[in-house]
């Protein structure tokens, strides 16, 4: 799951940074000449800098291969189900709310009034996809459910005093 | 120092507002955690005042840090500095009246057309009070940054030279590079003048729409302008405050921290990237041109490089085996660089489009910026307060200050990490109520926050004691 990967990755790097700052703090009261330290650690920095840039480049290329904005390639004769989603203070209107596992779906999301956020939650209440619901514009979410169950739409953009009450249920069957 | 009086006023006001806003933060967390019952309208009013007040107060105090060091190299206008403070206070009063007397609660991002279309929760008067308040605060800051730009150009010839581009190009020797305060001052001038013009434009659009709803604007343009303003202005806080870290650590370690080419390139990168990457707030708007969103990811990564490779690395190098004497100001300065660096990690992760797809507008977002603000930017401001109290007031620090220091680290880290955990659990941000599964981290953060406020109170009390002694 993406959230778990993000959390673990963040945790690892945050702990690494904590460890490095602690080490330097422990070594701070010892007194040595600055020049040799500079010489040594500037050299190390070149290596560290290059490694970091290369690492980021690899992650960038890897994570940009498939973006949620891209329409999936549909098989021959496979027509996606288009669902019109309209948000309004404070509720959701979907042209359809029951789906089948494996059905290719496009949610065409817009809003009647202010900005809202169309956030799709699975049964364990993890976000699986989202997009902004904007007045005058239509954002698209491409999705194929892989598990049956009851899914929920939650509002993910602050839209006023009943923002937290904007929920809607979707049923997915086999 | 000649203008100490004003600097002190900035910091006392900034410090006290930050402290008060923390209390609203705790109340929100306790409410989300199920430990306190707040009606949703009250929650969202608190959220609006907390976001607005924190960003405003931290920017105010940070601009005093920058002004203090920049004025040692260039001639700044004291009158404009004073005008900014007065405009800030006027704006703040309007914002407070708008929120608490007229129920205005659009969050500090006032995303068009929410100020006008509140589903009748608040009226035109509340919206206008808030928006005019913000406009007045913005104009004050705009004047201030136009003045810093003017002063830098006067001294250096151009803003490009303020960033040391002549040194980068090899036309000038490294030893003649501008001082860090000038470089940071130039960077902040460039990004904030841009941000404030974008902000003033979108605030005026909102004001016109509020007065005459027949007058409408493109919501996507409004969103772009809002985040161009909000992202840049909020980020500028740390770039103003970090000057104190350069100055302090160089003094305390007796080592020089001068600008060399790598340093200059890093600051130029920060200038350009800070302006470019606001689109990472719009990764979930698929109607945006795709290239702009890819830029949002790629340059958000790149924007981490100047900090990770130059500023944080420089901090570690200058402190390592330096025989530094630790006191509250050097300790806070070092801590703040740690806070900035760790805060970069969850920020970069969330700027990844595929991650943003499931973490945008979850509590992961406040998670990363509370770390970066609370353990970074604001700590730099506290470091400066202790520094002034020491060099100018000769005020001694006590055991209590040290207890506050360590409690602050633990509790601010707790508040930040609890947000991140909530984000990883898909808890949406800006929700007045939480389901039972989401409550744990919030309640934990609310309790940690109580101790955090006590620690911060001790910091502020120390500074206020110095200010009172002087007069
Ligand atoms: C005691 C310390 C603090 C606590 C307990 C706290 C708590 C909170 C809470 C509960 C929220 C709303 C979270 C949500 O979206 O559900 C929030 C939002 C925010 N906080 Fe803090 N905070 C603290 C310190 C700070 C500091 C030091 C800053 C910046 C200088 C800051 C800036 C903000 C901003 C800008 C928001 C966004 C408001 C919005 O979503 O409109 N906070 N904080
Ligand atoms: Cu909504
Ligand atoms: Cu909403």
XYZ file of C-alpha atoms and ligand atoms in Angstrom:
690
model
C 0.000 0.000 0.000
C 1.295 3.416 -0.964
C 0.624 4.966 2.453
C 2.681 2.324 4.218
C 5.573 2.715 1.816
C 5.461 6.512 2.241
C 5.366 6.252 6.009
C 8.189 3.711 6.288
C 10.382 5.608 3.819
C 9.814 8.865 5.681
C 10.478 7.236 9.014
C 13.754 5.704 7.838
C 15.085 8.981 6.465
C 13.851 11.019 9.425
C 15.560 8.640 11.843
C 18.737 8.745 9.770
C 18.763 12.553 9.914
C 18.093 12.464 13.662
C 20.979 10.072 14.142
C 23.377 12.274 12.133
C 22.431 15.451 14.007
C 22.805 13.625 17.329
C 26.252 12.311 16.367
C 27.440 15.779 15.406
C 26.000 17.258 18.612
C 27.895 14.645 20.647
C 31.115 15.473 18.841
C 30.593 19.218 19.062
C 32.393 20.033 22.274
C 35.689 18.494 21.172
C 37.814 21.211 19.547
C 39.748 20.736 16.294
C 41.014 23.006 13.546
C 38.365 23.894 10.973
C 40.539 23.777 7.839
C 41.208 20.011 7.780
C 37.570 19.327 8.682
C 36.434 21.508 5.807
C 38.782 19.840 3.382
C 37.709 16.349 4.315
C 33.982 17.014 4.491
C 33.785 19.115 1.331
C 35.190 16.107 -0.466
C 32.615 13.885 1.208
C 29.925 16.353 0.235
C 30.616 15.957 -3.456
C 30.067 12.238 -3.106
C 26.970 12.714 -0.938
C 25.534 15.345 -3.271
C 25.976 13.228 -6.368
C 24.507 10.169 -4.639
C 21.487 12.150 -3.494
C 20.834 13.619 -6.940
C 21.160 10.226 -8.627
C 18.893 8.649 -6.019
C 16.268 11.349 -6.546
C 16.479 10.983 -10.301
C 15.866 7.263 -10.100
C 12.873 7.757 -7.791
C 11.552 10.505 -10.064
C 11.716 8.379 -13.187
C 10.286 5.376 -11.385
C 7.355 7.289 -9.884
C 6.521 9.278 -13.005
C 6.067 6.247 -15.264
C 2.394 5.865 -14.503
C 0.369 8.836 -13.408
C -3.206 8.868 -12.144
C -4.017 11.490 -14.808
C -3.507 9.084 -17.669
C -6.477 7.294 -19.141
C -5.826 3.550 -18.977
C -5.637 1.640 -22.236
C -8.984 -0.092 -22.530
C -9.269 -3.497 -24.184
C -11.122 -3.940 -27.453
C -14.855 -3.567 -26.977
C -14.341 -2.600 -23.340
C -16.205 0.615 -22.656
C -15.537 2.346 -19.380
C -18.515 3.181 -17.211
C -18.727 6.961 -17.003
C -20.002 8.196 -13.658
C -20.974 11.829 -13.299
C -20.110 13.093 -9.856
C -21.383 16.409 -8.650
C -20.473 17.872 -5.298
C -22.513 20.515 -3.548
C -22.674 21.979 -0.070
C -23.017 19.485 1.551
C -23.464 16.240 -0.321
C -22.605 14.137 -3.342
C -24.669 13.281 -6.390
C -23.440 10.286 -8.380
C -25.134 9.101 -11.543
C -24.509 5.541 -10.377
C -23.503 4.026 -7.055
C -23.327 0.276 -7.660
C -20.433 -1.271 -9.516
C -18.900 -4.607 -10.373
C -15.432 -5.829 -9.540
C -13.239 -5.513 -12.627
C -15.426 -2.881 -14.288
C -13.424 0.022 -15.736
C -14.845 3.231 -14.324
C -14.265 6.917 -14.984
C -15.537 9.308 -12.347
C -16.107 12.714 -13.952
C -16.039 14.996 -10.962
C -17.276 18.573 -10.715
C -18.957 20.893 -8.252
C -22.030 23.094 -8.195
C -20.692 25.646 -5.753
C -17.287 25.730 -4.050
C -14.200 23.480 -4.179
C -14.691 20.033 -2.661
C -12.479 16.956 -2.689
C -13.655 13.591 -4.039
C -11.857 11.067 -1.835
C -12.577 7.358 -2.278
C -12.091 5.147 0.789
C -12.038 1.347 0.855
C -13.612 -0.803 3.560
C -10.609 -0.411 5.863
C -10.961 3.361 5.462
C -7.802 3.798 3.413
C -7.850 6.288 0.576
C -7.527 4.566 -2.786
C -7.998 7.545 -5.121
C -8.998 11.171 -5.105
C -9.408 14.294 -7.160
C -10.607 17.836 -6.629
C -14.257 18.684 -7.274
C -14.156 22.152 -8.778
C -16.842 24.464 -10.053
C -16.667 24.967 -13.836
C -14.107 22.173 -14.319
C -14.282 18.411 -14.535
C -11.508 16.260 -13.088
C -11.393 12.581 -13.875
C -10.539 9.593 -11.676
C -9.829 6.301 -13.463
C -10.528 3.296 -11.326
C -11.225 -0.417 -11.469
C -12.371 -1.959 -8.192
C -10.568 -5.190 -7.384
C -12.461 -6.118 -4.220
C -16.186 -6.222 -3.504
C -17.448 -4.238 -0.552
C -18.818 -0.954 0.656
C -16.710 2.020 -0.305
C -17.121 5.528 0.910
C -16.671 8.969 -0.595
C -15.369 11.595 1.836
C -14.878 15.274 1.155
C -11.183 16.090 0.989
C -11.259 19.833 0.432
C -12.481 22.222 3.067
C -15.835 23.487 1.805
C -17.593 25.008 4.793
C -19.088 24.132 8.137
C -20.433 20.687 7.188
C -17.308 19.638 5.308
C -16.919 16.589 7.547
C -20.500 15.522 6.922
C -20.075 15.104 3.171
C -20.002 11.330 2.809
C -21.583 8.923 0.340
C -21.610 5.136 0.022
C -20.750 3.041 -2.998
C -21.367 -0.678 -3.310
C -19.137 -2.984 -5.315
C -20.269 -6.523 -5.979
C -18.714 -9.550 -7.646
C 21.281 48.612 18.147
C 19.426 51.671 16.994
C 16.096 50.178 16.114
C 15.940 47.691 18.929
C 12.668 49.011 20.227
C 10.786 48.084 17.051
C 12.500 44.734 16.705
C 11.439 43.917 20.231
C 7.851 44.933 19.533
C 7.778 42.676 16.490
C 9.096 39.755 18.473
C 6.921 40.232 21.532
C 3.794 40.490 19.405
C 4.862 37.617 17.152
C 5.800 35.434 20.119
C 2.609 36.035 22.055
C 0.388 35.457 19.026
C 2.209 32.177 18.290
C 1.659 31.109 21.894
C -2.048 31.943 21.797
C -2.503 30.194 18.478
C -0.942 27.061 19.949
C -3.794 26.996 22.445
C -6.303 26.915 19.575
C -4.233 24.120 18.029
C -4.518 22.057 21.206
C -8.258 22.659 21.428
C -8.646 21.422 17.835
C -6.628 18.270 18.489
C -8.494 17.532 21.696
C -11.791 17.980 19.869
C -10.714 15.674 17.041
C -9.429 13.210 19.606
C -12.785 13.060 21.358
C -11.470 14.636 24.557
C -13.355 17.883 24.183
C -16.606 18.827 22.580
C -16.473 21.722 20.144
C -19.292 22.526 17.760
C -18.141 22.304 14.121
C -18.563 26.073 13.515
C -16.340 26.776 16.514
C -13.794 24.210 15.339
C -13.566 25.778 11.893
C -13.307 29.263 13.352
C -10.408 28.063 15.500
C -8.857 26.429 12.437
C -9.146 29.657 10.473
C -7.654 31.807 13.199
C -4.914 29.248 13.983
C -3.726 29.029 10.371
C -3.977 32.753 9.704
C -2.492 33.755 13.042
C 0.397 31.298 12.917
C 1.481 32.182 9.414
C 1.016 35.909 10.078
C 2.790 35.967 13.431
C 5.647 33.733 12.342
C 6.151 35.860 9.223
C 6.065 39.008 11.344
C 8.671 37.751 13.800
C 10.793 36.292 10.985
C 10.788 39.605 9.159
C 12.175 41.197 12.332
C 15.008 38.654 12.368
C 15.802 39.477 8.775
C 15.482 43.219 9.324
C 17.872 43.105 12.275
C 20.666 41.429 10.334
C 20.000 43.037 6.972
C 20.067 46.527 8.468
C 23.684 45.920 9.511
C 24.621 45.929 5.817
C 22.081 48.099 4.009
C 20.041 51.146 4.936
C 16.440 50.138 5.523
C 13.544 52.493 6.132
C 12.540 52.540 9.776
C 9.257 54.202 8.896
C 8.225 51.390 6.606
C 9.249 48.858 9.215
C 6.979 50.621 11.675
C 4.156 50.987 9.150
C 4.227 47.245 8.532
C 3.744 46.548 12.225
C 0.832 48.972 12.449
C -0.825 47.574 9.327
C -0.336 44.076 10.719
C -2.109 44.974 13.944
C -4.983 46.679 12.117
C -5.345 43.684 9.811
C -5.196 41.267 12.712
C -7.993 43.080 14.543
C -10.196 42.951 11.427
C -9.467 39.240 11.000
C -10.283 38.505 14.640
C -13.563 40.440 14.481
C -14.466 38.755 11.196
C -13.845 35.284 12.601
C -15.165 35.564 16.140
C -17.925 38.159 15.830
C -19.143 37.347 12.340
C -18.490 33.592 12.259
C -16.153 33.730 9.280
C -14.389 30.389 8.750
C -12.950 29.857 5.271
C -9.590 28.549 6.546
C -6.568 30.753 5.928
C -6.571 29.702 2.263
C -9.931 31.468 1.543
C -10.341 29.375 -1.606
C -12.602 31.192 -4.068
C -15.644 31.156 -4.034
C -15.898 29.871 -0.434
C -15.662 33.335 1.191
C -18.916 34.266 -0.558
C -20.610 30.880 -0.812
C -20.616 29.687 2.758
C -24.033 28.020 2.627
C -25.201 30.980 4.729
C -22.863 30.119 7.587
C -21.367 33.588 7.597
C -22.374 36.791 5.905
C -20.846 39.428 3.710
C -19.579 41.466 6.650
C -17.535 38.618 8.107
C -16.024 37.844 4.717
C -15.176 41.471 4.045
C -13.634 42.001 7.468
C -11.435 38.957 6.997
C -10.465 39.695 3.403
C -9.725 43.369 4.027
C -7.756 42.378 7.110
C -5.642 40.027 4.999
C -5.252 42.642 2.304
C -4.004 45.214 4.805
C -1.529 42.746 6.311
C -0.378 41.846 2.806
C 0.128 45.464 1.813
C 2.243 46.038 4.917
C 4.506 43.142 4.036
C 4.602 44.191 0.407
C 5.865 47.635 1.417
C 8.474 46.019 3.648
C 9.827 43.783 0.892
C 9.816 46.564 -1.669
C 11.938 48.499 0.807
C 14.388 45.640 1.353
C 14.652 45.280 -2.423
C 15.277 48.999 -2.838
C 17.959 49.002 -0.145
C 19.719 45.954 -1.580
C 19.708 47.393 -5.110
C 21.097 50.660 -3.747
C 23.964 48.861 -2.065
C 24.684 46.123 -4.598
C 23.482 47.559 -7.888
C 20.873 44.917 -8.627
C 19.002 41.995 -7.131
C 21.085 39.659 -9.302
C 24.169 40.964 -7.541
C 22.382 40.570 -4.213
C 22.212 36.874 -5.047
C 25.870 36.991 -6.033
C 25.396 36.139 -9.697
C 28.497 38.156 -10.555
C 30.459 35.891 -8.235
C 28.888 32.759 -9.705
C 29.817 34.026 -13.182
C 33.389 34.496 -12.026
C 33.403 38.265 -12.520
C 34.050 38.790 -8.869
C 36.147 36.896 -6.332
C 34.449 34.553 -3.848
C 35.738 36.611 -0.975
C 33.696 39.568 -2.234
C 30.466 37.568 -2.249
C 27.510 39.238 -0.517
C 26.908 38.482 3.174
C 24.405 35.691 3.932
C 21.926 38.269 5.287
C 21.948 40.077 1.938
C 21.620 36.879 -0.063
C 18.689 35.663 2.010
C 17.204 39.159 1.974
C 17.343 39.239 -1.816
C 15.812 35.809 -2.152
C 12.949 36.683 0.181
C 12.409 40.030 -1.545
C 12.028 38.339 -4.923
C 9.743 35.524 -3.860
C 7.595 37.522 -1.476
C 6.973 40.497 -3.734
C 5.754 37.987 -6.314
C 3.697 36.055 -3.768
C 2.127 39.131 -2.237
C 1.104 40.533 -5.614
C -0.542 37.186 -6.443
C -2.171 37.192 -3.003
C -3.416 40.768 -3.193
C -4.875 40.040 -6.636
C -6.831 37.014 -5.511
C -7.975 38.708 -2.306
C -9.303 41.612 -4.341
C -11.033 39.184 -6.689
C -12.698 37.618 -3.649
C -13.668 41.025 -2.281
C -15.289 42.054 -5.546
C -17.118 38.761 -5.768
C -18.351 39.172 -2.205
C -19.705 42.646 -2.861
C -21.150 41.780 -6.242
C -21.682 38.033 -6.759
C -22.544 38.640 -10.415
C -18.882 39.325 -10.892
C -17.266 35.903 -11.195
C -13.748 34.666 -11.795
C -12.109 31.548 -13.051
C -11.878 29.215 -10.032
C -8.772 27.486 -11.388
C -6.964 30.789 -11.826
C -8.024 31.775 -8.314
C -6.655 28.480 -6.976
C -3.334 29.000 -8.742
C -3.001 32.505 -7.344
C -4.016 31.412 -3.855
C -1.407 28.675 -3.654
C 1.235 30.777 -5.365
C 0.684 33.236 -2.538
C 0.218 30.796 0.337
C 2.986 28.373 -0.519
C 5.609 31.016 -1.142
C 4.701 33.290 1.741
C 4.623 30.444 4.260
C 7.952 29.132 2.964
C 9.601 32.531 3.105
C 9.327 32.421 6.911
C 12.156 29.937 7.210
C 14.317 31.720 4.620
C 14.063 34.941 6.625
C 14.703 33.264 9.959
C 17.632 31.121 8.872
C 19.868 34.217 8.799
C 20.090 33.948 12.579
C 21.494 30.432 12.228
C 24.305 31.624 9.953
C 25.190 34.513 12.220
C 24.876 32.659 15.505
C 26.667 29.449 14.724
C 29.557 31.323 13.116
C 29.921 33.385 16.291
C 29.518 30.521 18.721
C 31.935 28.204 16.942
C 34.395 30.937 16.040
C 34.385 29.570 12.505
C 33.526 31.570 9.434
C 30.346 30.846 7.509
C 30.791 32.925 4.390
C 29.128 32.558 1.061
C 31.075 30.622 -1.557
C 29.935 29.632 -5.025
C 28.085 26.525 -3.912
C 26.302 28.568 -1.255
C 25.285 31.176 -3.839
C 24.056 28.589 -6.310
C 22.025 26.948 -3.553
C 20.266 30.216 -2.733
C 19.569 30.959 -6.385
C 18.097 27.486 -6.737
C 15.907 28.094 -3.685
C 14.721 31.381 -5.178
C 13.654 29.867 -8.464
C 12.291 26.583 -7.129
C 10.292 28.205 -4.327
C 8.450 30.207 -6.977
C 7.935 27.226 -9.268
C 6.717 24.492 -7.000
C 3.450 25.841 -5.642
C 1.799 23.547 -8.225
C 2.469 20.623 -5.873
C -0.632 21.909 -4.059
C -2.622 21.223 -7.217
C -1.520 17.695 -8.044
C -5.099 16.531 -7.595
C -6.427 18.950 -10.223
C -6.110 16.834 -13.335
C -7.414 19.729 -15.446
C -4.106 21.503 -14.858
C -1.606 21.156 -17.691
C 0.221 17.902 -17.024
C 3.652 19.465 -17.473
C 2.938 21.929 -14.667
C 2.135 19.076 -12.326
C 5.242 17.146 -13.313
C 7.219 20.307 -12.642
C 5.500 20.367 -9.258
C 6.978 16.972 -8.408
C 10.393 17.278 -10.025
C 11.219 20.711 -8.656
C 9.825 19.923 -5.212
C 12.473 17.213 -5.064
C 15.074 19.636 -6.379
C 14.059 22.234 -3.821
C 15.204 19.842 -1.112
C 18.746 19.843 -2.462
C 19.915 23.312 -1.334
C 18.854 22.514 2.232
C 20.085 18.945 2.301
C 23.407 19.528 0.564
C 24.298 23.066 1.559
C 22.488 24.581 4.542
C 22.011 21.507 6.727
C 25.380 20.099 5.712
C 27.012 23.445 6.464
C 25.390 23.456 9.900
C 26.754 20.011 10.668
C 30.225 20.925 9.429
C 30.493 24.150 11.366
C 29.386 22.520 14.609
C 31.387 19.286 14.262
C 34.372 19.285 16.650
C 34.118 23.043 17.013
C 34.270 23.231 20.802
C 31.006 25.192 20.603
C 29.580 26.559 23.827
C 26.009 25.408 24.036
C 23.463 27.790 25.424
C 19.814 28.339 24.624
C 20.414 30.359 21.480
C 23.036 28.077 19.934
C 21.021 25.036 21.007
C 17.845 26.365 19.439
C 19.704 27.362 16.273
C 21.086 23.855 15.861
C 17.699 22.315 16.682
C 15.996 24.499 14.092
C 18.239 23.194 11.325
C 17.435 19.675 12.425
C 13.725 20.512 12.306
C 13.992 21.995 8.845
C 15.892 18.999 7.520
C 13.588 16.301 8.913
C 10.569 18.311 7.782
C 11.832 18.157 4.215
C 11.442 14.364 4.150
C 7.647 13.975 4.442
C 7.242 17.063 2.237
C 9.196 15.520 -0.612
C 7.421 12.201 -0.221
C 4.032 13.901 -0.493
C 5.106 15.895 -3.545
C 5.368 12.573 -5.402
C 2.253 12.471 -7.583
C 1.440 8.803 -6.949
C 1.740 9.347 -3.194
C -0.179 12.613 -3.302
C -2.979 10.696 -4.988
C -3.708 8.990 -1.661
C -2.254 11.497 0.825
C -3.269 14.900 -0.473
C -5.394 16.721 2.114
C -4.883 14.045 4.716
C -3.272 14.995 8.000
C 0.072 14.065 6.445
C 0.151 17.629 5.125
C -0.102 19.410 8.489
C 2.320 16.684 9.652
C 5.118 17.848 7.430
C 4.595 21.551 7.894
C 4.226 21.427 11.672
C 7.599 19.714 11.731
C 9.198 22.202 9.436
C 7.505 25.207 11.053
C 7.341 24.085 14.663
C 10.763 22.455 14.907
C 12.348 24.711 12.271
C 11.133 28.228 11.495
C 9.619 29.086 14.866
C 12.639 27.667 16.697
C 14.890 30.010 14.716
C 12.778 32.887 16.008
C 13.154 31.629 19.588
C 16.915 31.301 19.027
C 17.002 34.946 18.003
C 14.986 35.962 21.072
C 17.456 34.243 23.406
C 20.325 35.738 21.471
C 19.025 39.298 21.828
C 18.235 38.790 25.499
C 21.804 37.640 26.002
C 23.922 40.018 23.937
C 21.769 43.055 24.444
C 20.229 42.452 27.851
C 22.841 40.222 29.453
C 20.017 38.025 30.700
C 21.147 34.711 32.206
C 19.444 31.472 31.344
C 18.263 29.130 34.063
C 17.679 25.420 34.497
C 14.045 26.059 33.705
C 14.971 27.301 30.230
C 16.828 24.061 29.579
C 13.906 22.000 30.806
C 11.712 23.992 28.419
C 14.205 23.354 25.607
C 14.105 19.576 25.921
C 10.361 19.446 26.571
C 9.838 21.547 23.486
C 11.775 19.096 21.300
C 9.888 16.063 22.552
C 6.422 17.595 22.502
C 6.717 19.420 19.178
C 8.039 16.213 17.623
C 5.067 14.388 19.144
C 2.591 16.895 17.704
C 4.180 16.594 14.252
C 4.504 12.815 14.205
C 0.925 12.306 15.406
C -0.208 14.234 12.320
C 1.950 12.039 10.085
C 0.587 8.861 11.641
C -2.959 10.141 11.106
C -2.070 10.928 7.509
C -0.738 7.432 6.936
C -4.082 6.174 8.316
C -5.913 8.274 5.679
C -7.388 10.664 8.253
C -8.603 13.687 6.291
C -7.283 17.090 7.324
C -9.607 19.897 8.367
C -12.291 17.637 9.760
C -14.039 18.900 12.876
C -14.913 15.357 13.941
C -13.022 12.087 13.743
C -14.218 8.488 13.690
C -13.021 6.440 16.682
C -10.231 4.833 14.606
C -8.781 8.271 13.895
C -8.990 9.685 17.414
C -5.935 8.164 19.095
C -3.157 10.192 17.472
C -5.120 13.445 17.799
C -5.765 12.939 21.495
C -2.113 12.055 22.045
C -1.053 15.191 20.171
C -3.453 17.358 22.145
C -1.997 16.164 25.427
C 1.586 16.624 24.201
C 0.524 20.082 23.029
C -0.331 21.143 26.581
C 3.287 20.586 27.630
C 4.471 22.226 24.440
C 2.578 25.373 25.350
C 4.149 25.386 28.808
C 7.629 25.129 27.256
C 6.871 27.890 24.771
C 5.503 30.077 27.559
C 8.864 29.791 29.324
C 10.662 30.898 26.126
C 8.391 33.901 25.745
C 8.580 34.807 29.437
C 12.360 34.883 29.192
C 12.175 37.284 26.287
C 9.517 39.484 27.867
C 11.649 39.718 31.012
C 14.479 41.066 28.877
C 12.214 43.571 27.141
C 10.834 44.793 30.463
C 14.297 45.074 32.058
C 15.464 47.329 29.288
C 12.823 49.972 29.569
C 0.998 23.506 20.024
C 1.362 23.510 18.770
C 0.396 23.290 17.643
C -0.725 22.515 17.613
C -1.284 21.631 18.728
C -1.308 22.665 16.305
C -2.460 22.033 15.882
C -3.048 22.199 14.648
C -4.249 21.538 14.206
C -5.061 20.549 15.056
C -4.508 21.924 12.942
C -5.660 21.475 12.067
C -5.346 20.106 11.527
C -6.356 19.610 10.554
O -6.300 20.041 9.385
O -7.194 18.782 10.904
C -3.470 22.840 12.572
C -3.380 23.463 11.352
C -2.418 24.403 11.018
N -1.350 24.801 11.813
Fe -0.952 24.185 13.697
N -0.534 23.518 15.573
C 0.531 23.925 16.354
C 1.556 24.768 15.980
C 1.637 25.406 14.758
C 2.733 26.244 14.335
C 3.966 26.548 15.168
C 2.423 26.691 13.083
C 3.184 27.607 12.157
C 3.999 28.539 12.481
C 1.149 26.127 12.718
C 0.510 26.361 11.524
C -0.647 25.745 11.112
C -1.282 25.969 9.840
C -0.820 26.921 8.753
C -2.395 25.131 9.785
C -3.363 24.974 8.608
C -4.693 25.509 8.924
C -5.654 25.074 7.858
O -5.689 23.885 7.520
O -6.367 25.938 7.364
N 0.695 25.355 13.752
N -2.585 22.993 13.639
Cu -17.233 19.242 0.306
Cu -15.438 19.544 2.092
